[in-house]
mmCIF file of C-alpha atoms in Angstrom:
data_model
loop_
_atom_site.group_PDB
_atom_site.id
_atom_site.type_symbol
_atom_site.label_atom_id
_atom_site.label_comp_id
_atom_site.label_asym_id
_atom_site.label_seq_id
_atom_site.Cartn_x
_atom_site.Cartn_y
_atom_site.Cartn_z
ATOM 1 C CA MET A 1 45.891 166.003 119.098
ATOM 2 C CA GLU A 2 44.007 168.388 116.799
ATOM 3 C CA VAL A 3 40.585 169.889 117.543
ATOM 4 C CA ILE A 4 38.344 171.039 114.679
ATOM 5 C CA THR A 5 35.135 172.859 115.625
ATOM 6 C CA SER A 6 32.187 173.589 113.329
ATOM 7 C CA PRO A 7 33.787 172.633 109.982
ATOM 8 C CA ALA A 8 32.235 174.158 106.876
ATOM 9 C CA ASP A 9 31.876 170.786 105.152
ATOM 10 C CA THR A 10 31.727 167.850 107.557
ATOM 11 C CA THR A 11 31.514 165.242 104.794
ATOM 12 C CA ALA A 12 34.620 166.544 103.037
ATOM 13 C CA LEU A 13 36.494 166.691 106.340
ATOM 14 C CA MET A 14 35.547 163.092 107.187
ATOM 15 C CA THR A 15 36.680 161.929 103.752
ATOM 16 C CA GLU A 16 40.044 163.629 104.239
ATOM 17 C CA LEU A 17 40.476 162.212 107.748
ATOM 18 C CA ASN A 18 39.550 158.716 106.551
ATOM 19 C CA ARG A 19 42.181 159.046 103.826
ATOM 20 C CA ARG A 20 44.779 160.013 106.429
ATOM 21 C CA ILE A 21 43.811 156.977 108.520
ATOM 22 C CA SER A 22 44.250 154.737 105.465
ATOM 23 C CA ASP A 23 47.676 156.318 104.846
ATOM 24 C CA LYS A 24 48.546 155.636 108.514
ATOM 25 C CA SER A 25 49.346 159.310 109.095
ATOM 26 C CA LEU A 26 46.436 159.482 111.566
ATOM 27 C CA PHE A 27 45.426 156.895 114.160
ATOM 28 C CA GLY A 28 41.798 157.956 114.430
ATOM 29 C CA TYR A 29 39.365 160.759 115.120
ATOM 30 C CA LEU A 30 36.300 161.385 117.257
ATOM 31 C CA LEU A 31 33.203 162.954 115.704
ATOM 32 C CA ILE A 32 30.918 164.720 118.203
ATOM 33 C CA GLY A 33 27.403 165.725 117.211
ATOM 34 C CA PRO A 34 25.653 168.959 118.233
ATOM 35 C CA ASP A 35 23.453 167.227 120.835
ATOM 36 C CA ILE A 36 25.518 165.188 123.285
ATOM 37 C CA ASP A 37 22.404 163.421 124.589
ATOM 38 C CA ALA A 38 21.311 162.219 121.160
ATOM 39 C CA LYS A 39 21.869 158.625 120.085
ATOM 40 C CA GLY A 40 24.980 158.302 117.957
ATOM 41 C CA ALA A 41 26.339 161.694 119.036
ATOM 42 C CA PHE A 42 29.818 160.221 119.542
ATOM 43 C CA ARG A 43 31.470 158.237 116.764
ATOM 44 C CA PHE A 44 35.081 157.085 116.843
ATOM 45 C CA PHE A 45 36.744 156.306 113.499
ATOM 46 C CA ALA A 46 40.007 154.331 113.437
ATOM 47 C CA ARG A 47 41.913 151.811 111.368
ATOM 48 C CA ASN A 48 41.972 149.376 114.273
ATOM 49 C CA ILE A 49 38.980 149.231 116.626
ATOM 50 C CA GLY A 50 40.308 146.149 118.436
ATOM 51 C CA ASP A 51 42.551 148.194 120.753
ATOM 52 C CA ALA A 52 40.589 147.900 124.006
ATOM 53 C CA HIS A 53 43.041 150.108 125.919
ATOM 54 C CA THR A 54 42.570 153.051 123.546
ATOM 55 C CA LEU A 55 38.795 152.621 123.441
ATOM 56 C CA ASP A 56 38.627 152.615 127.243
ATOM 57 C CA LYS A 57 40.667 155.825 127.402
ATOM 58 C CA VAL A 58 38.441 157.531 124.823
ATOM 59 C CA ASP A 59 35.304 156.337 126.583
ATOM 60 C CA ASP A 60 36.553 157.534 129.983
ATOM 61 C CA ALA A 61 37.567 160.949 128.618
ATOM 62 C CA LEU A 62 34.186 161.347 126.941
ATOM 63 C CA ARG A 63 32.353 160.373 130.100
ATOM 64 C CA ARG A 64 34.215 162.956 132.161
ATOM 65 C CA ALA A 65 33.703 165.704 129.582
ATOM 66 C CA VAL A 66 30.001 164.981 129.155
ATOM 67 C CA ILE A 67 29.408 164.841 132.914
ATOM 68 C CA GLY A 68 31.000 168.281 133.233
ATOM 69 C CA ALA A 69 28.837 169.647 130.426
ATOM 70 C CA ARG A 70 25.681 168.210 131.939
ATOM 71 C CA LEU A 71 26.514 169.604 135.376
ATOM 72 C CA ASN A 72 27.099 173.065 133.920
ATOM 73 C CA ALA A 73 23.833 172.864 132.005
ATOM 74 C CA ARG A 74 21.959 172.116 135.222
ATOM 75 C CA GLN A 75 23.826 174.829 137.168
ATOM 76 C CA LEU A 76 24.783 172.307 139.894
ATOM 77 C CA THR A 77 21.215 171.909 141.161
ATOM 78 C CA ILE A 78 21.768 168.199 141.611
ATOM 79 C CA THR A 79 19.160 165.719 142.786
ATOM 80 C CA ARG A 80 19.486 161.959 142.836
ATOM 81 C CA ALA A 81 17.701 161.693 139.511
ATOM 82 C CA ASP A 82 19.900 164.425 138.041
ATOM 83 C CA LEU A 83 23.035 162.703 139.316
ATOM 84 C CA ASP A 84 21.995 159.427 137.685
ATOM 85 C CA SER A 85 21.222 161.316 134.507
ATOM 86 C CA VAL A 86 24.509 163.215 134.230
ATOM 87 C CA THR A 87 26.710 160.245 135.182
ATOM 88 C CA ARG A 88 25.213 157.715 132.784
ATOM 89 C CA ARG A 89 27.650 156.149 130.349
ATOM 90 C CA VAL A 90 28.322 157.738 126.990
ATOM 91 C CA PRO A 91 27.430 155.455 124.054
ATOM 92 C CA LEU A 92 30.536 155.372 121.849
ATOM 93 C CA ILE A 93 30.055 154.023 118.340
ATOM 94 C CA THR A 94 33.210 152.562 116.778
ATOM 95 C CA LEU A 95 33.743 152.535 113.017
ATOM 96 C CA LYS A 96 36.559 150.742 111.207
ATOM 97 C CA VAL A 97 38.255 152.569 108.315
ATOM 98 C CA ASP A 98 39.547 150.226 105.582
ATOM 99 C CA ASP A 99 42.361 150.676 103.061
ATOM 100 C CA GLN A 100 40.027 152.510 100.673
ATOM 101 C CA GLY A 101 39.114 155.073 103.314
ATOM 102 C CA LYS A 102 35.589 153.711 103.786
ATOM 103 C CA ALA A 103 34.174 153.522 107.301
ATOM 104 C CA SER A 104 31.935 150.696 108.483
ATOM 105 C CA ARG A 105 30.386 149.861 111.831
ATOM 106 C CA GLY A 106 32.603 147.710 114.058
ATOM 107 C CA ASN A 107 32.447 146.206 117.525
ATOM 108 C CA PHE A 108 35.420 145.177 119.666
ATOM 109 C CA GLY A 109 33.589 142.287 121.288
ATOM 110 C CA ILE A 110 32.664 140.783 117.930
ATOM 111 C CA VAL A 111 36.187 141.332 116.580
ATOM 112 C CA TYR A 112 37.618 139.550 119.623
ATOM 113 C CA LEU A 113 35.204 136.609 119.514
ATOM 114 C CA VAL A 114 35.530 136.067 115.760
ATOM 115 C CA THR A 115 39.331 136.246 116.001
ATOM 116 C CA PHE A 116 39.209 133.666 118.787
ATOM 117 C CA ALA A 117 36.997 131.436 116.625
ATOM 118 C CA TYR A 118 39.451 131.686 113.719
ATOM 119 C CA LEU A 119 42.283 130.904 116.136
ATOM 120 C CA MET A 120 40.623 127.777 117.500
ATOM 121 C CA PHE A 121 39.676 126.468 114.056
ATOM 122 C CA PHE A 122 43.242 127.074 112.890
ATOM 123 C CA PHE A 123 45.336 125.579 115.676
ATOM 124 C CA MET A 124 43.239 122.911 117.392
ATOM 125 C CA PRO A 125 42.957 120.564 114.362
ATOM 126 C CA ILE A 126 46.689 120.987 113.714
ATOM 127 C CA ILE A 127 47.586 119.971 117.264
ATOM 128 C CA ALA A 128 45.020 117.165 117.498
ATOM 129 C CA TYR A 129 45.719 115.479 114.182
ATOM 130 C CA GLY A 130 49.445 116.206 114.272
ATOM 131 C CA VAL A 131 49.768 114.177 117.463
ATOM 132 C CA THR A 132 47.498 111.512 115.942
ATOM 133 C CA ALA A 133 49.819 111.229 112.935
ATOM 134 C CA LEU A 134 52.858 110.896 115.187
ATOM 135 C CA ARG A 135 51.317 108.112 117.268
ATOM 136 C CA SER A 136 50.017 106.344 114.178
ATOM 137 C CA VAL A 137 53.503 106.120 112.686
ATOM 138 C CA LEU A 138 54.948 105.064 116.046
ATOM 139 C CA GLU A 139 52.336 102.317 116.398
ATOM 140 C CA GLU A 140 53.048 100.990 112.910
ATOM 141 C CA LYS A 141 56.761 100.869 113.701
ATOM 142 C CA SER A 142 56.295 99.068 117.011
ATOM 143 C CA SER A 143 53.931 96.466 115.501
ATOM 144 C CA ARG A 144 56.192 95.851 112.485
ATOM 145 C CA ILE A 145 53.380 96.797 110.109
ATOM 146 C CA ILE A 146 55.585 99.392 108.474
ATOM 147 C CA GLU A 147 58.036 96.706 107.361
ATOM 148 C CA VAL A 148 55.281 95.004 105.394
ATOM 149 C CA LEU A 149 54.172 98.304 103.879
ATOM 150 C CA LEU A 150 57.698 99.267 102.855
ATOM 151 C CA SER A 151 58.020 96.006 100.958
ATOM 152 C CA SER A 152 55.268 97.219 98.624
ATOM 153 C CA VAL A 153 55.728 101.012 98.445
ATOM 154 C CA SER A 154 58.589 103.465 98.723
ATOM 155 C CA PRO A 155 59.167 105.405 101.974
ATOM 156 C CA PHE A 156 58.207 108.658 100.233
ATOM 157 C CA ASP A 157 54.921 107.241 98.942
ATOM 158 C CA LEU A 158 54.124 105.872 102.394
ATOM 159 C CA PHE A 159 54.959 109.231 103.962
ATOM 160 C CA MET A 160 52.753 111.172 101.523
ATOM 161 C CA GLY A 161 49.938 108.644 101.862
ATOM 162 C CA LYS A 162 50.008 108.989 105.632
ATOM 163 C CA ILE A 163 49.815 112.777 105.375
ATOM 164 C CA ALA A 164 47.040 112.671 102.770
ATOM 165 C CA GLY A 165 44.976 110.111 104.689
ATOM 166 C CA LEU A 166 45.151 111.749 108.104
ATOM 167 C CA GLY A 167 44.893 115.169 106.500
ATOM 168 C CA LEU A 168 41.619 114.338 104.774
ATOM 169 C CA VAL A 169 40.237 112.782 107.962
ATOM 170 C CA GLY A 170 40.997 115.978 109.865
ATOM 171 C CA LEU A 171 39.602 118.217 107.145
ATOM 172 C CA THR A 172 36.413 116.146 107.021
ATOM 173 C CA GLN A 173 35.862 116.610 110.742
ATOM 174 C CA VAL A 174 36.615 120.333 110.522
ATOM 175 C CA GLY A 175 34.182 120.583 107.607
ATOM 176 C CA ALA A 176 31.496 118.918 109.730
ATOM 177 C CA TYR A 177 32.099 121.463 112.500
ATOM 178 C CA VAL A 178 31.894 124.339 110.015
ATOM 179 C CA LEU A 179 28.672 122.996 108.502
ATOM 180 C CA THR A 180 27.145 122.652 111.962
ATOM 181 C CA GLY A 181 28.174 126.216 112.767
ATOM 182 C CA VAL A 182 26.586 127.500 109.550
ATOM 183 C CA LEU A 183 23.312 125.713 110.305
ATOM 184 C CA LEU A 184 23.246 127.016 113.874
ATOM 185 C CA SER A 185 24.092 130.554 112.756
ATOM 186 C CA GLY A 186 21.230 130.426 110.278
ATOM 187 C CA TYR A 187 18.873 129.530 113.119
ATOM 188 C CA SER A 188 20.205 132.215 115.467
ATOM 189 C CA ALA A 189 20.245 134.897 112.756
ATOM 190 C CA SER A 190 16.512 135.492 113.195
ATOM 191 C CA MET A 191 17.027 136.327 116.884
ATOM 192 C CA ALA A 192 20.182 138.463 116.594
ATOM 193 C CA PRO A 193 20.144 142.264 116.131
ATOM 194 C CA ALA A 194 20.600 143.451 112.551
ATOM 195 C CA GLY A 195 23.712 145.462 113.434
ATOM 196 C CA MET A 196 25.389 142.442 114.992
ATOM 197 C CA LEU A 197 24.676 140.305 111.922
ATOM 198 C CA LYS A 198 26.293 142.936 109.716
ATOM 199 C CA ASP A 199 29.402 143.050 111.925
ATOM 200 C CA VAL A 200 29.742 139.268 111.988
ATOM 201 C CA GLY A 201 29.155 139.063 108.240
ATOM 202 C CA ALA A 202 32.040 141.460 107.625
ATOM 203 C CA MET A 203 34.375 139.255 109.683
ATOM 204 C CA PHE A 204 33.357 136.175 107.660
ATOM 205 C CA SER A 205 33.613 137.781 104.230
ATOM 206 C CA PRO A 206 34.548 135.573 101.228
ATOM 207 C CA GLY A 207 37.978 137.212 101.038
ATOM 208 C CA LEU A 208 38.824 136.465 104.671
ATOM 209 C CA MET A 209 37.437 132.948 104.454
ATOM 210 C CA THR A 210 39.539 132.266 101.342
ATOM 211 C CA LEU A 211 42.709 133.501 103.046
ATOM 212 C CA PHE A 212 41.897 131.467 106.143
ATOM 213 C CA LEU A 213 41.394 128.318 104.063
ATOM 214 C CA VAL A 214 44.664 128.804 102.150
ATOM 215 C CA TYR A 215 46.756 129.452 105.267
ATOM 216 C CA PHE A 216 45.019 126.666 107.169
ATOM 217 C CA LEU A 217 45.798 124.107 104.458
ATOM 218 C CA LEU A 218 49.421 125.244 104.263
ATOM 219 C CA GLY A 219 49.895 125.197 108.041
ATOM 220 C CA TYR A 220 47.992 121.933 108.423
ATOM 221 C CA THR A 221 50.148 120.199 105.804
ATOM 222 C CA LEU A 222 53.375 121.662 107.213
ATOM 223 C CA TYR A 223 52.800 120.561 110.799
ATOM 224 C CA LEU A 224 51.300 117.222 109.833
ATOM 225 C CA SER A 225 54.496 116.535 107.879
ATOM 226 C CA ILE A 226 56.633 117.530 110.868
ATOM 227 C CA PHE A 227 54.706 115.324 113.299
ATOM 228 C CA THR A 228 54.840 112.410 110.859
ATOM 229 C CA ALA A 229 58.588 112.886 110.434
ATOM 230 C CA ILE A 230 59.060 112.885 114.212
ATOM 231 C CA GLY A 231 57.104 109.640 114.438
ATOM 232 C CA SER A 232 59.485 108.045 111.960
ATOM 233 C CA MET A 233 62.510 109.154 114.001
ATOM 234 C CA VAL A 234 61.543 107.843 117.451
ATOM 235 C CA ASN A 235 60.927 104.365 118.802
ATOM 236 C CA THR A 236 59.098 104.944 122.100
ATOM 237 C CA GLU A 237 56.302 107.125 123.447
ATOM 238 C CA GLN A 238 58.726 108.875 125.813
ATOM 239 C CA GLU A 239 61.016 109.864 122.955
ATOM 240 C CA ALA A 240 58.019 111.120 121.007
ATOM 241 C CA GLN A 241 56.912 113.349 123.884
ATOM 242 C CA HIS A 242 60.349 114.944 124.141
ATOM 243 C CA MET A 243 60.605 115.466 120.385
ATOM 244 C CA GLN A 244 57.154 117.003 120.007
ATOM 245 C CA GLN A 245 57.571 119.568 122.796
ATOM 246 C CA PRO A 246 59.400 122.152 120.598
ATOM 247 C CA ILE A 247 56.713 121.750 117.919
ATOM 248 C CA ILE A 248 53.914 122.292 120.429
ATOM 249 C CA PHE A 249 55.809 125.345 121.690
ATOM 250 C CA MET A 250 55.939 126.782 118.159
ATOM 251 C CA LEU A 251 52.160 126.388 117.971
ATOM 252 C CA VAL A 252 51.406 127.829 121.412
ATOM 253 C CA VAL A 253 53.517 130.986 120.979
ATOM 254 C CA PRO A 254 51.474 132.442 118.075
ATOM 255 C CA MET A 255 48.236 131.435 119.813
ATOM 256 C CA TYR A 256 49.048 133.618 122.810
ATOM 257 C CA ALA A 257 50.634 136.332 120.655
ATOM 258 C CA THR A 258 47.374 136.683 118.726
ATOM 259 C CA PHE A 259 45.692 138.320 121.725
ATOM 260 C CA PHE A 260 48.363 141.048 121.617
ATOM 261 C CA PHE A 261 48.136 141.405 117.838
ATOM 262 C CA ILE A 262 44.371 142.015 118.039
ATOM 263 C CA SER A 263 45.156 145.411 119.584
ATOM 264 C CA ASN A 264 48.259 146.034 117.444
ATOM 265 C CA PRO A 265 47.814 144.318 114.050
ATOM 266 C CA ASP A 266 50.136 146.801 112.304
ATOM 267 C CA SER A 267 52.952 146.542 114.853
ATOM 268 C CA THR A 268 56.470 145.544 113.835
ATOM 269 C CA ALA A 269 56.259 142.367 115.920
ATOM 270 C CA ALA A 270 53.058 141.297 114.146
ATOM 271 C CA ARG A 271 54.650 141.858 110.742
ATOM 272 C CA ILE A 272 57.777 139.898 111.652
ATOM 273 C CA VAL A 273 55.849 136.960 113.125
ATOM 274 C CA SER A 274 53.546 136.824 110.084
ATOM 275 C CA MET A 275 56.599 136.256 107.854
ATOM 276 C CA ILE A 276 57.743 133.169 109.784
ATOM 277 C CA PRO A 277 56.178 130.056 108.174
ATOM 278 C CA PHE A 278 55.947 128.130 111.459
ATOM 279 C CA PHE A 279 53.921 130.946 113.035
#
């Protein structure tokens, strides 16, 4: 840990520290203003502000240090009002430093909730419509409908048609949910604080939404194909349940791992898992 007091050029120092954060040679830094009781006196800059454990440690250390400073300033003449005053929580402002070294306001709660929303929109349709595809194929096999269909089309065409049909049904429903969310967010925007709207807007930027859409379509198609293939391999509901358990497991593992990766997005485990297509 390095302590720098009264730098000659604060702006230049912050630019250099932000560059070091972008280069991953520095985890983060804490900027303390001259008046510890002023709003925004404590600002924490880091590449990842989703690490709740680190933020709690910084907040606790600040609280202890500020309480000591306030007690010394009052020369230990403590009354009940003074005690409440010196032990009040320290407002810590978190700022996320991007790859270009630019810092922007961030909030762990918003990061967590938005990540959870992305997670639900990503995995729930895959699980729901994947199982629907499996049962649809199984039902067609048990009712002999598939024999009639195969007399007119090839197995590959039937397979691709099943994926395309169920895939579009699922995407239509997801699109309806997204549209509803957009309409509701437009209504609630007038009642939300301006800072919160800015934080949420950054998490739903066009770049992130584009990446989400691309990966969602790839994952949706991949798992829908797997579930459809399983349906073509089994003959009973019991066999289908046994066959789909490993697939459900492959979906559940990254869902739970995401809560760890929120705090450690640059960890080796996160990088390895992100390279596995099934995850």
